[in-house]
Short mmCIF file of C-alpha atoms in Angstrom, two decimals:
data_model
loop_
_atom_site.label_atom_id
_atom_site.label_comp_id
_atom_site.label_asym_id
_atom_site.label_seq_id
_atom_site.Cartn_x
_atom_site.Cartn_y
_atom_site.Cartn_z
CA UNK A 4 21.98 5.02 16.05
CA UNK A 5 23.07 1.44 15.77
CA UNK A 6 20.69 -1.26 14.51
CA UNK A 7 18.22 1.49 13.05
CA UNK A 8 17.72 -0.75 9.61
CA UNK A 9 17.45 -3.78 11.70
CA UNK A 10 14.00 -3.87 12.41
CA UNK A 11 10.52 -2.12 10.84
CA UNK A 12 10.46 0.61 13.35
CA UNK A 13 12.55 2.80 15.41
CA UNK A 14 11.73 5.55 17.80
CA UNK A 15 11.72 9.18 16.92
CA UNK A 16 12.46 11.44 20.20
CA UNK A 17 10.46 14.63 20.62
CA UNK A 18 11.99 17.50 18.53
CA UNK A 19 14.19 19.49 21.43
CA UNK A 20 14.14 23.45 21.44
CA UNK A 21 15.23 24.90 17.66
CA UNK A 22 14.01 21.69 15.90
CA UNK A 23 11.64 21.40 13.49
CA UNK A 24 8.88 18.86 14.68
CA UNK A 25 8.91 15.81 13.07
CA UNK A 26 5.13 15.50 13.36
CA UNK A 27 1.69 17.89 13.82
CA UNK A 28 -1.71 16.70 14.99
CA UNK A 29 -4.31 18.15 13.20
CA UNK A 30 -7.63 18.41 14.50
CA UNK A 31 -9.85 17.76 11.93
CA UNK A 32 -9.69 16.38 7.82
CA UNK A 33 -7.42 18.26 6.05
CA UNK A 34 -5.50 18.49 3.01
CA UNK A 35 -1.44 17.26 3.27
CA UNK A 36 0.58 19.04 0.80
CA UNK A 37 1.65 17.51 -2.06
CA UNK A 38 4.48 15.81 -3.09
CA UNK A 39 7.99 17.55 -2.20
CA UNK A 40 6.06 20.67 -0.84
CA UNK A 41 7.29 22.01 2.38
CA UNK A 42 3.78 22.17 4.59
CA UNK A 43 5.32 26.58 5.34
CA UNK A 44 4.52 26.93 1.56
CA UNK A 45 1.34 24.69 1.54
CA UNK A 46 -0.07 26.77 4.72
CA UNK A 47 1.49 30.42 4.40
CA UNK A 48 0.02 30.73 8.07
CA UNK A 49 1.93 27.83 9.59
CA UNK A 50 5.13 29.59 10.44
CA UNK A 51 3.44 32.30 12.29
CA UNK A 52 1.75 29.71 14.65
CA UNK A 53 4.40 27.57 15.09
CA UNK A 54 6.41 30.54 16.28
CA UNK A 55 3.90 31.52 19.06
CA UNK A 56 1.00 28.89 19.28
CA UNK A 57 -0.60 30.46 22.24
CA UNK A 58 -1.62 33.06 19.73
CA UNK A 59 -5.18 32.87 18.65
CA UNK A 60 -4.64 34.88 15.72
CA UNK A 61 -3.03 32.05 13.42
CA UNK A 62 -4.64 28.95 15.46
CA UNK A 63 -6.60 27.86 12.37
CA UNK A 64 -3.64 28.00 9.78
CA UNK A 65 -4.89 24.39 8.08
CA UNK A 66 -8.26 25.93 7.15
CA UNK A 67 -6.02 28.22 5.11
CA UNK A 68 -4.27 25.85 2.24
CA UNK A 69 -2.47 27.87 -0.53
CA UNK A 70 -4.19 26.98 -3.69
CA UNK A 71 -2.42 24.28 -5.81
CA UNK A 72 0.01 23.34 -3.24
CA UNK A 73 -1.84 20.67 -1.55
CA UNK A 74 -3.57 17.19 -2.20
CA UNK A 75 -7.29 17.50 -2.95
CA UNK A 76 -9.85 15.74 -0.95
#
């Protein structure tokens, strides 16, 4: 990508099939994980819904924060 440092921005494509996604939007206030901890280990639900997210059963994985592992509010 030429000319990426050249300016204050550059565009980041939608993640294609096998990617992780470079972004979630979560619905409500919640807590990010903390420093250098991988959001899979902050929210031991999040794999399972991002694997199937049509499934109800894990559709509320951020109301489920691993104690410790994310930023207090």
């Amino acid at each position: 990508m030429q000319g990426i440092y050249e300016s204050d921005y550059y565009a980041i494509s939608i993640p294609k099939k096998g990617q992780d996604p470079h972004g979630v939007v979560i619905p409500c206030k919640w807590q990010w994980p903390t420093e250098a901890t991988c959001i899979t280990n902050a929210y031991p639900q999040f794999a399972d819904w991002a694997h199937d997210i049509k499934n109800p059963t894990f559709k509320n994985w951020y109301m489920y924060p691993e104690s410790g592992k994310v930023m207090n509010r």
